[in-house]
Each structure stands twice: as C-alpha cells, then as structure tokens.
Amino acid sequence: MVETRAQRAAKRRHKPEPEDPAEEADPNNPVGFWIKTDRWPSKLFEPEPDMEHLLARRKSSSSSARKRSSSASSITPSDQKPREEKSAQYRDSRYETLLATKGSFMAPSKLDITNESKILCETLLEGNQTYPENSLFRDDIFGLTCEKIRTKNEARVLQDITRLIVPSAESLATYGAEHLDILTESVNEGWNNSIPLTGRRPQPDYSVGFLRDAFTEEQLDKLSPFIGDFLADQSYFMATYYMYFPFLACEVKCGDALDVADRQNAHTMTLAARGVVELFRLVGRENDVHRQIVAFSISHDQRSVRIYGYYPVIDGKNTKYYRHEIYTFSFTTLNGRDKWTAYRFTKNIYDTWMPGFFKRICSAIDQLPAKVDFEVQALSESTGLSQRLENGAQMEDSVSLSVEENDQADNAGQVVTPATSFLKLGPVKRRKKT
C-alpha cells in the first residue's frame, strides 16, 4: 500500500520529540559527551572522595596562640626552636620505629629504586661542577680548617663548613644562576605549613623548595583548594608559608650525632616525598613516581657526610616511603680527596635534576581540573591578602575535615580545626584580581 502525502505529514506531526542529548551521551566518554551536548559531563568536575584528605587544614588554635605570644615577646619564635630542643625527640633510637608506624622506613625497600634513579645518583655524584676559588676548602689551608673545627660545636660547623658541603640555592642565583630563581630556602625554620606526620613538624637546618612565584596564576588557582590560607592553613604541598614542594634538606651535627641528623632528615623528607605522591595520585599518575627518588637529604658533621635519596613504593592506595643510601664518606681523609663531593652533588641537583623535576610537578598541576567546586577559607580581612575562591552556588554535600595531632608535649590533645569545606555542586567563580 502506497503511503499518501497526507499520511506522511501526519506521521511527521506525531513523531516523538528527540530525547535530551545528555541522556543519550555517555558521561564516561567526555569527548563524545561534549560532541553530543556541547558541554563537558558534570561528573568530570566532581572531585573524588579520595581528594578530601588533601584539602588544606586549619592549624591548631593552640599552635597559633603560641606563635602570637612568641612574636609579642623576646622569646624565640615558634618556627625557630633552639637547636637542642628541636633535636630532642630524634635522640631516641625508637624514633625510627615511630616513623615506621607512619609508613616511613630508614632503609631500602626490597623492590629497590628504579634503574633510572640509580643512573641519576651516579650522574649527580660524578657530573662536573665549578667550585669556589677562595674558601676554607682551598688546598693550602684545608688541613688547618679541619683542625680548627675538630672539637667545635654545631654552630661553628654550620658557620665554617655547611655552605661548602651544601651550597645555597639562593646565593648561587644571586651570583647569576638564573635557573635557580624559582627556588627558595629556609634556615632553621619550622615547617609549620606542612600537615604533620608524627605530630611534631620538622625544622631542618637548611631546606630548598619552590617559590610561589615559580607557578603560573592558573596553576596556583588549581592548587588553591589544597593550599588554602597559606598563612594559617596546613597543606601536603607546602613546608613553610613561602615554600612549595620541598626536595632537599640538610642537618648538621658534631661529635657522634649523625644518626640523630639522619632521623631528622628522614622525617623531613618523608613529608616532601608524600606531597609529590599525593599530587601525582590526584591526576592518576602515581606510577610516574613509584620507586623514583623524589627528594634528597645530606647529614654532616665536622668530618663526615651522608647523602640519601627518598622514594615511594606505591601499592594501590597504600604508599610507603624508603631511604636509599647514595654515598657516605669522610671529607677530611686522603688530604681532602672527597671534600667537594657533596658540594658537587648538591649543585648537580640544582642544575641537572631540579629543572626536570619542576616540569613534572607543573605537568601534574596542569592536569588538575580548573573548575572543581571547592570553597577555601579566606585569609584574614585585615591582612589584605584574601585568597578565597568565591562561590555563588548552592552549598550542598559539604564535608568537614579535622586532623588530630597525635604526639606528645605541646601537641597533646590538640585537634586541628577544619578550614576547608568540600562542595560538589555548582560552578566555581575565578578569583578576582586586585
């Protein structure tokens, strides 16, 4: 039977309306979804539950009170405890066991580091470098230098020797190494902005990481939920309020205390490695850092040096941190044959390893979603440095975070007040430029 023109017209009139393209599109295929609907699937911008523990956290109120009272008096600031006090907990050999309960081991993993990291260590040790022409390590006065510091205290070793073992990144930048302008350093300063591992924050004699200005505005926007109020919050990605993603620490001792320095460095660099792992896990690239050295430490006294690398071993959501011994030596023996070894190693970290490491960090940050809906506690209005991510959407499904600092002494019984809420609905507005 031939269909008449009237019947065909009637069919067209009664043809059901096309379904909502979003109902037909597969949200698990973002590109296909965008082609069909001209927008990205909303689930692409919903943060995973695993992100929640990474959000910035408010420092404990008692810690803030201590810092205010210290700054208002002549007492040493809370971020610069006296050398004897800051080392006290590490003198106990059981501290190594405490670190192990937190997943940090001062020993190599049975899986070992990757071949790539083994080659890296050799390159950093052997790569050619330049040295200061006129220093206390000059050939004709080296022996006299060693004799003068042989019985001296840590402060004297720091003054005369440390910069010839671990050169200052900022000083090298001042002398013209422009590629180091993205780095910053701390000297005997507490890592008050790092989320604690054992309840006490590290306070390395020297540490190096990246400046805030090393990152683009877009990258800082993406990091904002995890940084929060960098003057008052704690983060996996910060050491001090001005240092992001630290990667090198140094501890100095005298006498027979290098084991103490090693424990301090192990604590410090576990936090550094943890930040790298958590960033790469956020973007599904944790395998990129599995068994790879991502941080370094140097312990030294008036005659010996110990150089270590730190690496994660990742098994699904479980991560453990291990230490790889790179080189241990005496710089005073054989007429100072190895006196420049640590200096050369450190400069090669800055010149050879750091630029590539920074690119990897930036590539991971660039993969963070730009419109995940977070609300971050603003800086105090009185500071004029407000970093709030404005949010005009309906506030639903917020998840509060709290952290217990679980060590003894001044952290006993303290609970960190949450500073960040986690929201799943609504678009986020960009920060206003002021």
Tab-separated table of C-alpha atoms in Angstrom:
chain	number	residue	atom	x	y	z
A	1	MET	CA	0.000	0.000	0.000
A	2	VAL	CA	1.359	3.363	-1.084
A	3	GLU	CA	1.619	5.937	1.683
A	4	THR	CA	-0.190	9.159	0.764
A	5	ARG	CA	1.244	12.649	1.238
A	6	ALA	CA	-1.337	13.344	3.968
A	7	GLN	CA	-0.295	10.228	5.879
A	8	ARG	CA	3.374	11.209	5.699
A	9	ALA	CA	2.561	14.702	7.003
A	10	ALA	CA	0.531	13.227	9.855
A	11	LYS	CA	3.476	10.996	10.799
A	12	ARG	CA	5.788	13.965	10.954
A	13	ARG	CA	3.317	15.833	13.194
A	14	HIS	CA	3.085	12.937	15.620
A	15	LYS	CA	6.786	11.976	15.577
A	16	PRO	CA	8.079	11.959	19.194
A	17	GLU	CA	10.398	14.775	20.196
A	18	PRO	CA	14.095	13.836	20.221
A	19	GLU	CA	15.408	12.790	23.607
A	20	ASP	CA	17.654	15.044	25.668
A	21	PRO	CA	21.135	14.617	24.128
A	22	ALA	CA	22.576	14.438	27.622
A	23	GLU	CA	20.506	11.320	28.314
A	24	GLU	CA	21.918	9.573	25.256
A	25	ALA	CA	25.514	10.710	25.773
A	26	ASP	CA	27.905	8.578	27.805
A	27	PRO	CA	29.367	10.655	30.662
A	28	ASN	CA	32.243	8.176	30.892
A	29	ASN	CA	33.341	9.331	27.439
A	30	PRO	CA	33.969	13.074	27.986
A	31	VAL	CA	34.851	13.849	24.368
A	32	GLY	CA	31.820	12.012	22.964
A	33	PHE	CA	29.609	13.664	25.580
A	34	TRP	CA	30.907	17.110	24.557
A	35	ILE	CA	30.284	16.395	20.845
A	36	LYS	CA	26.653	15.462	21.529
A	37	THR	CA	25.815	18.093	24.154
A	38	ASP	CA	28.306	20.935	23.602
A	39	ARG	CA	29.391	20.706	27.257
A	40	TRP	CA	31.536	18.509	29.464
A	41	PRO	CA	29.873	15.884	31.701
A	42	SER	CA	29.306	17.214	35.203
A	43	LYS	CA	30.970	14.175	36.764
A	44	LEU	CA	34.237	15.311	35.191
A	45	PHE	CA	34.303	18.189	37.673
A	46	GLU	CA	33.142	16.265	40.714
A	47	PRO	CA	36.178	15.657	42.933
A	48	GLU	CA	36.783	12.116	44.009
A	49	PRO	CA	36.215	11.247	47.672
A	50	ASP	CA	39.939	10.437	47.864
A	51	MET	CA	40.663	14.161	47.404
A	52	GLU	CA	39.113	15.123	50.704
A	53	HIS	CA	42.130	14.345	52.863
A	54	LEU	CA	44.303	16.546	50.636
A	55	LEU	CA	42.409	19.764	51.244
A	56	ALA	CA	44.104	22.493	53.253
A	57	ARG	CA	43.569	22.315	57.011
A	58	ARG	CA	43.453	24.956	59.706
A	59	LYS	CA	46.403	24.960	62.087
A	60	SER	CA	45.566	24.156	65.687
A	61	SER	CA	44.367	27.130	67.708
A	62	SER	CA	46.850	26.463	70.492
A	63	SER	CA	49.709	26.446	67.999
A	64	SER	CA	48.552	29.796	66.639
A	65	ALA	CA	48.289	31.157	70.153
A	66	ARG	CA	51.835	30.062	70.913
A	67	LYS	CA	53.085	31.772	67.795
A	68	ARG	CA	51.280	35.018	68.648
A	69	SER	CA	52.585	35.032	72.194
A	70	SER	CA	56.105	34.329	70.979
A	71	SER	CA	56.060	37.103	68.407
A	72	ALA	CA	54.815	39.542	71.013
A	73	SER	CA	57.775	38.900	73.287
A	74	SER	CA	61.500	38.327	73.136
A	75	ILE	CA	61.054	34.539	73.181
A	76	THR	CA	62.391	32.612	70.186
A	77	PRO	CA	59.604	32.372	67.564
A	78	SER	CA	57.770	29.051	67.481
A	79	ASP	CA	59.059	28.335	63.977
A	80	GLN	CA	62.658	28.544	65.222
A	81	LYS	CA	63.053	26.348	68.284
A	82	PRO	CA	66.541	26.212	69.847
A	83	ARG	CA	68.796	23.589	68.277
A	84	GLU	CA	68.890	21.372	71.372
A	85	GLU	CA	65.117	21.441	71.758
A	86	LYS	CA	64.314	20.688	68.135
A	87	SER	CA	66.625	17.638	68.166
A	88	ALA	CA	65.368	16.168	71.439
A	89	GLN	CA	62.785	13.717	70.070
A	90	TYR	CA	65.215	12.377	67.470
A	91	ARG	CA	67.868	11.364	70.020
A	92	ASP	CA	65.775	8.362	70.975
A	93	SER	CA	66.572	5.464	68.640
A	94	ARG	CA	62.931	4.394	68.916
A	95	TYR	CA	62.001	7.374	66.743
A	96	GLU	CA	62.891	5.186	63.772
A	97	THR	CA	60.173	2.767	64.906
A	98	LEU	CA	57.716	5.640	65.220
A	99	LEU	CA	58.437	6.640	61.615
A	100	ALA	CA	57.899	3.041	60.530
A	101	THR	CA	54.424	3.054	62.084
A	102	LYS	CA	53.697	6.036	59.820
A	103	GLY	CA	54.919	4.232	56.708
A	104	SER	CA	58.396	5.786	56.587
A	105	PHE	CA	61.396	3.465	56.683
A	106	MET	CA	65.032	4.475	57.125
A	107	ALA	CA	66.097	1.555	54.938
A	108	PRO	CA	65.821	0.484	51.311
A	109	SER	CA	62.781	-1.351	50.000
A	110	LYS	CA	63.167	-4.917	48.772
A	111	LEU	CA	61.905	-3.572	45.447
A	112	ASP	CA	64.777	-1.058	45.379
A	113	ILE	CA	64.794	2.134	43.316
A	114	THR	CA	64.360	2.134	39.547
A	115	ASN	CA	67.345	1.818	37.227
A	116	GLU	CA	66.595	5.370	36.159
A	117	SER	CA	67.115	6.582	39.726
A	118	LYS	CA	70.325	4.556	40.053
A	119	ILE	CA	71.722	6.243	36.970
A	120	LEU	CA	70.550	9.588	38.349
A	121	CYS	CA	72.531	9.095	41.570
A	122	GLU	CA	75.704	8.309	39.627
A	123	THR	CA	75.181	11.346	37.413
A	124	LEU	CA	74.692	13.657	40.376
A	125	LEU	CA	77.812	12.315	42.082
A	126	GLU	CA	80.088	12.390	39.064
A	127	GLY	CA	78.850	15.327	36.976
A	128	ASN	CA	81.370	18.130	36.524
A	129	GLN	CA	80.900	21.325	38.505
A	130	THR	CA	82.701	24.532	39.397
A	131	TYR	CA	83.826	25.296	42.951
A	132	PRO	CA	84.623	28.443	44.934
A	133	GLU	CA	88.171	29.554	44.216
A	134	ASN	CA	88.836	31.122	47.600
A	135	SER	CA	87.320	29.266	50.543
A	136	LEU	CA	88.241	27.368	53.697
A	137	PHE	CA	88.464	24.269	51.489
A	138	ARG	CA	91.312	25.766	49.454
A	139	ASP	CA	94.040	23.166	49.083
A	140	ASP	CA	96.737	25.027	51.014
A	141	ILE	CA	94.550	25.705	54.083
A	142	PHE	CA	92.212	22.705	54.079
A	143	GLY	CA	94.168	20.815	56.740
A	144	LEU	CA	94.210	23.839	59.040
A	145	THR	CA	90.463	24.286	58.561
A	146	CYS	CA	89.780	20.684	59.595
A	147	GLU	CA	91.983	21.019	62.671
A	148	LYS	CA	90.269	24.224	63.813
A	149	ILE	CA	86.752	22.775	63.668
A	150	ARG	CA	87.620	19.308	65.003
A	151	THR	CA	86.342	19.988	68.535
A	152	LYS	CA	83.913	22.828	67.832
A	153	ASN	CA	80.131	22.880	68.292
A	154	GLU	CA	77.351	22.682	65.709
A	155	ALA	CA	77.065	26.437	65.314
A	156	ARG	CA	80.732	26.664	64.334
A	157	VAL	CA	80.425	23.755	61.906
A	158	LEU	CA	77.409	25.462	60.353
A	159	GLN	CA	79.299	28.721	60.020
A	160	ASP	CA	82.524	27.378	58.535
A	161	ILE	CA	81.627	24.168	56.729
A	162	THR	CA	77.970	23.749	55.758
A	163	ARG	CA	77.936	26.095	52.767
A	164	LEU	CA	80.936	24.177	51.381
A	165	ILE	CA	79.004	20.916	51.739
A	166	VAL	CA	75.543	22.143	50.685
A	167	PRO	CA	75.725	25.383	48.673
A	168	SER	CA	72.909	27.906	48.987
A	169	ALA	CA	70.489	27.842	46.055
A	170	GLU	CA	69.567	31.485	46.578
A	171	SER	CA	73.204	32.590	46.775
A	172	LEU	CA	74.011	30.780	43.535
A	173	ALA	CA	71.024	32.523	41.938
A	174	THR	CA	72.319	35.865	43.213
A	175	TYR	CA	75.669	35.137	41.566
A	176	GLY	CA	73.969	34.610	38.213
A	177	ALA	CA	72.419	31.120	38.099
A	178	GLU	CA	69.103	32.430	36.771
A	179	HIS	CA	67.506	28.976	36.504
A	180	LEU	CA	67.586	28.870	40.314
A	181	ASP	CA	65.423	31.978	40.667
A	182	ILE	CA	62.386	29.711	41.077
A	183	LEU	CA	63.853	28.249	44.286
A	184	THR	CA	63.622	29.404	47.874
A	185	GLU	CA	65.321	28.151	51.028
A	186	SER	CA	64.762	28.031	54.766
A	187	VAL	CA	67.360	28.049	57.536
A	188	ASN	CA	66.421	26.507	60.901
A	189	GLU	CA	62.760	27.274	60.226
A	190	GLY	CA	59.873	25.051	61.250
A	191	TRP	CA	57.728	23.520	58.530
A	192	ASN	CA	54.602	24.953	60.102
A	193	ASN	CA	52.575	24.756	56.872
A	194	SER	CA	53.090	21.041	56.350
A	195	ILE	CA	50.433	18.618	57.589
A	196	PRO	CA	52.153	16.673	60.396
A	197	LEU	CA	53.270	13.080	60.120
A	198	THR	CA	54.088	12.374	63.771
A	199	GLY	CA	52.530	15.437	65.407
A	200	ARG	CA	55.745	17.474	65.511
A	201	ARG	CA	56.761	19.496	62.494
A	202	PRO	CA	60.311	19.249	61.110
A	203	GLN	CA	62.757	22.121	61.492
A	204	PRO	CA	65.687	21.391	59.171
A	205	ASP	CA	68.919	23.336	59.408
A	206	TYR	CA	68.534	24.021	55.690
A	207	SER	CA	65.918	23.116	53.092
A	208	VAL	CA	65.105	24.009	49.495
A	209	GLY	CA	61.835	24.088	47.567
A	210	PHE	CA	59.948	26.184	45.042
A	211	LEU	CA	58.771	29.768	45.356
A	212	ARG	CA	55.099	30.620	44.978
A	213	ASP	CA	56.085	32.840	42.046
A	214	ALA	CA	57.547	29.817	40.268
A	215	PHE	CA	53.990	28.803	39.350
A	216	THR	CA	51.544	30.494	36.996
A	217	GLU	CA	48.318	32.074	38.219
A	218	GLU	CA	46.347	29.253	36.627
A	219	GLN	CA	48.459	26.670	38.438
A	220	LEU	CA	48.032	28.496	41.748
A	221	ASP	CA	44.272	28.609	41.180
A	222	LYS	CA	44.240	24.846	40.700
A	223	LEU	CA	46.303	24.364	43.856
A	224	SER	CA	44.172	26.752	45.931
A	225	PRO	CA	41.869	24.122	47.483
A	226	PHE	CA	44.919	22.188	48.644
A	227	ILE	CA	46.872	25.233	49.851
A	228	GLY	CA	44.046	27.216	51.436
A	229	ASP	CA	45.018	30.217	53.531
A	230	PHE	CA	48.765	29.793	53.294
A	231	LEU	CA	49.297	31.981	56.361
A	232	ALA	CA	47.072	29.910	58.631
A	233	ASP	CA	46.456	26.522	56.998
A	234	GLN	CA	48.496	23.368	56.569
A	235	SER	CA	48.984	21.522	53.301
A	236	TYR	CA	50.561	18.402	51.857
A	237	PHE	CA	52.238	20.594	49.254
A	238	MET	CA	53.943	23.206	51.446
A	239	ALA	CA	56.752	23.346	54.000
A	240	THR	CA	56.736	26.966	55.139
A	241	TYR	CA	54.236	29.594	54.015
A	242	TYR	CA	56.567	30.548	51.156
A	243	MET	CA	57.985	27.149	50.147
A	244	TYR	CA	56.134	24.711	47.867
A	245	PHE	CA	57.171	21.114	47.126
A	246	PRO	CA	60.477	20.964	49.052
A	247	PHE	CA	63.028	18.471	47.758
A	248	LEU	CA	66.279	18.926	49.725
A	249	ALA	CA	67.119	19.109	53.430
A	250	CYS	CA	70.347	19.306	55.397
A	251	GLU	CA	71.062	18.630	59.075
A	252	VAL	CA	74.324	19.479	60.836
A	253	LYS	CA	75.754	17.845	63.940
A	254	CYS	CA	79.038	17.498	65.810
A	255	GLY	CA	80.540	14.640	67.750
A	256	ASP	CA	78.766	11.312	67.215
A	257	ALA	CA	75.279	12.602	66.460
A	258	LEU	CA	74.897	11.880	62.746
A	259	ASP	CA	72.332	9.177	63.496
A	260	VAL	CA	70.199	11.903	65.084
A	261	ALA	CA	70.596	14.033	61.961
A	262	ASP	CA	69.574	11.068	59.818
A	263	ARG	CA	66.337	10.658	61.781
A	264	GLN	CA	65.578	14.343	61.417
A	265	ASN	CA	66.167	14.202	57.681
A	266	ALA	CA	64.096	11.032	57.284
A	267	HIS	CA	61.139	12.736	58.972
A	268	THR	CA	61.548	15.896	56.908
A	269	MET	CA	61.941	14.222	53.539
A	270	THR	CA	59.066	11.817	54.111
A	271	LEU	CA	56.806	14.870	54.174
A	272	ALA	CA	58.455	16.150	50.993
A	273	ALA	CA	58.025	12.835	49.156
A	274	ARG	CA	54.463	12.491	50.440
A	275	GLY	CA	53.471	15.787	48.805
A	276	VAL	CA	54.787	14.642	45.424
A	277	VAL	CA	52.974	11.304	45.658
A	278	GLU	CA	49.668	12.911	46.634
A	279	LEU	CA	49.867	15.386	43.748
A	280	PHE	CA	50.537	12.677	41.176
A	281	ARG	CA	47.867	10.441	42.682
A	282	LEU	CA	45.331	13.250	42.236
A	283	VAL	CA	45.799	13.073	38.470
A	284	GLY	CA	46.157	9.293	38.240
A	285	ARG	CA	49.904	9.331	37.582
A	286	GLU	CA	51.256	7.801	40.776
A	287	ASN	CA	53.146	5.211	38.726
A	288	ASP	CA	55.299	8.072	37.433
A	289	VAL	CA	56.922	8.370	40.871
A	290	HIS	CA	56.754	4.731	42.022
A	291	ARG	CA	60.278	3.734	43.192
A	292	GLN	CA	61.645	7.014	41.863
A	293	ILE	CA	63.826	9.229	44.049
A	294	VAL	CA	61.858	12.437	44.597
A	295	ALA	CA	63.788	14.045	47.486
A	296	PHE	CA	67.300	14.202	48.919
A	297	SER	CA	68.981	14.825	52.259
A	298	ILE	CA	72.509	15.490	53.461
A	299	SER	CA	73.672	14.933	57.039
A	300	HIS	CA	77.146	16.076	58.036
A	301	ASP	CA	79.406	16.910	60.951
A	302	GLN	CA	82.962	18.232	61.133
A	303	ARG	CA	84.401	15.292	59.181
A	304	SER	CA	81.718	13.023	57.648
A	305	VAL	CA	78.875	13.321	55.142
A	306	ARG	CA	75.887	11.077	54.464
A	307	ILE	CA	73.805	11.563	51.310
A	308	TYR	CA	70.405	9.892	50.911
A	309	GLY	CA	67.569	9.763	48.411
A	310	TYR	CA	63.915	9.155	49.315
A	311	TYR	CA	61.371	7.298	47.233
A	312	PRO	CA	57.814	5.963	47.480
A	313	VAL	CA	56.727	2.388	46.928
A	314	ILE	CA	53.105	2.527	45.841
A	315	ASP	CA	50.689	-0.386	46.016
A	316	GLY	CA	47.239	0.868	45.035
A	317	LYS	CA	46.154	3.342	47.682
A	318	ASN	CA	48.895	2.229	50.052
A	319	THR	CA	52.196	4.118	49.960
A	320	LYS	CA	55.356	3.503	51.945
A	321	TYR	CA	58.453	5.666	51.902
A	322	TYR	CA	62.005	4.350	51.871
A	323	ARG	CA	65.543	5.695	52.001
A	324	HIS	CA	68.329	4.933	49.552
A	325	GLU	CA	71.924	5.471	50.679
A	326	ILE	CA	73.672	7.317	47.875
A	327	TYR	CA	77.103	7.981	49.388
A	328	THR	CA	78.709	8.087	52.829
A	329	PHE	CA	82.248	9.373	53.219
A	330	SER	CA	84.761	11.397	55.216
A	331	PHE	CA	85.778	14.615	53.533
A	332	THR	CA	88.853	15.033	55.771
A	333	THR	CA	90.734	11.862	54.756
A	334	LEU	CA	93.218	11.401	51.897
A	335	ASN	CA	94.095	15.096	52.002
A	336	GLY	CA	90.509	16.040	51.282
A	337	ARG	CA	90.112	13.987	48.112
A	338	ASP	CA	86.312	13.985	48.529
A	339	LYS	CA	85.937	17.431	50.055
A	340	TRP	CA	83.915	18.767	47.097
A	341	THR	CA	81.782	15.640	46.565
A	342	ALA	CA	78.698	16.838	48.470
A	343	TYR	CA	79.026	20.350	47.028
A	344	ARG	CA	79.182	18.897	43.509
A	345	PHE	CA	76.247	16.585	44.219
A	346	THR	CA	74.096	19.446	45.518
A	347	LYS	CA	74.880	21.725	42.585
A	348	ASN	CA	74.027	18.900	40.212
A	349	ILE	CA	70.674	18.528	41.984
A	350	TYR	CA	70.057	22.203	41.262
A	351	ASP	CA	71.383	22.172	37.701
A	352	THR	CA	70.623	18.690	36.378
A	353	TRP	CA	67.750	17.179	38.348
A	354	MET	CA	65.674	20.108	39.607
A	355	PRO	CA	64.566	21.568	36.217
A	356	GLY	CA	63.102	18.236	35.088
A	357	PHE	CA	61.508	17.636	38.478
A	358	PHE	CA	59.879	21.065	38.331
A	359	LYS	CA	58.466	20.345	34.867
A	360	ARG	CA	56.942	17.109	36.146
A	361	ILE	CA	55.381	18.912	39.106
A	362	CYS	CA	53.933	21.563	36.786
A	363	SER	CA	52.609	18.976	34.332
A	364	ALA	CA	50.720	17.266	37.165
A	365	ILE	CA	49.313	20.576	38.427
A	366	ASP	CA	48.207	21.426	34.882
A	367	GLN	CA	46.145	18.229	34.841
A	368	LEU	CA	44.160	19.221	37.933
A	369	PRO	CA	40.598	20.243	36.991
A	370	ALA	CA	40.157	24.002	36.839
A	371	LYS	CA	36.520	24.105	37.948
A	372	VAL	CA	36.269	21.672	40.808
A	373	ASP	CA	33.899	23.287	43.267
A	374	PHE	CA	35.800	23.999	46.444
A	375	GLU	CA	35.337	26.752	48.961
A	376	VAL	CA	38.544	27.756	50.732
A	377	GLN	CA	38.683	29.795	53.927
A	378	ALA	CA	39.905	33.288	53.060
A	379	LEU	CA	42.892	34.989	54.582
A	380	SER	CA	42.092	37.457	57.320
A	381	GLU	CA	40.446	40.597	56.004
A	382	SER	CA	42.958	42.632	57.964
A	383	THR	CA	45.877	41.153	56.037
A	384	GLY	CA	44.602	42.368	52.685
A	385	LEU	CA	45.758	39.081	51.139
A	386	SER	CA	42.390	37.353	50.683
A	387	GLN	CA	42.683	34.165	48.643
A	388	ARG	CA	39.059	32.996	48.860
A	389	LEU	CA	37.622	31.139	45.912
A	390	GLU	CA	34.210	32.829	45.631
A	391	ASN	CA	31.271	30.503	45.275
A	392	GLY	CA	27.758	31.645	44.476
A	393	ALA	CA	26.236	28.219	44.088
A	394	GLN	CA	24.041	26.213	46.400
A	395	MET	CA	26.139	24.755	49.202
A	396	GLU	CA	25.331	21.056	49.454
A	397	ASP	CA	27.114	17.874	50.391
A	398	SER	CA	29.833	19.711	52.311
A	399	VAL	CA	32.330	17.564	54.048
A	400	SER	CA	34.249	18.879	57.032
A	401	LEU	CA	37.746	17.799	57.757
A	402	SER	CA	39.567	17.504	61.026
A	403	VAL	CA	43.017	16.319	61.908
A	404	GLU	CA	44.379	15.147	65.200
A	405	GLU	CA	47.969	15.873	66.029
A	406	ASN	CA	48.916	12.795	67.941
A	407	ASP	CA	52.318	13.271	69.505
A	408	GLN	CA	53.376	14.218	72.997
A	409	ALA	CA	54.223	17.539	74.667
A	410	ASP	CA	52.781	20.645	73.077
A	411	ASN	CA	50.584	18.663	70.666
A	412	ALA	CA	48.857	16.523	73.278
A	413	GLY	CA	45.094	16.524	72.844
A	414	GLN	CA	45.070	19.166	70.133
A	415	VAL	CA	42.636	18.947	67.238
A	416	VAL	CA	43.067	20.923	64.051
A	417	THR	CA	40.000	22.984	63.225
A	418	PRO	CA	38.794	22.454	59.648
A	419	ALA	CA	39.343	25.440	57.407
A	420	THR	CA	38.127	23.993	54.138
A	421	SER	CA	34.799	22.576	53.038
A	422	PHE	CA	34.363	20.303	50.058
A	423	LEU	CA	31.444	21.026	47.744
A	424	LYS	CA	30.223	19.004	44.776
A	425	LEU	CA	27.626	21.215	43.137
A	426	GLY	CA	27.741	24.445	41.212
A	427	PRO	CA	30.383	26.246	39.179
A	428	VAL	CA	33.257	27.999	40.846
A	429	LYS	CA	33.998	31.627	40.093
A	430	ARG	CA	37.529	32.715	39.328
A	431	ARG	CA	39.399	34.701	41.901
A	432	LYS	CA	39.117	38.404	41.352
A	433	LYS	CA	42.351	40.172	40.535
A	434	THR	CA	43.127	43.026	42.869
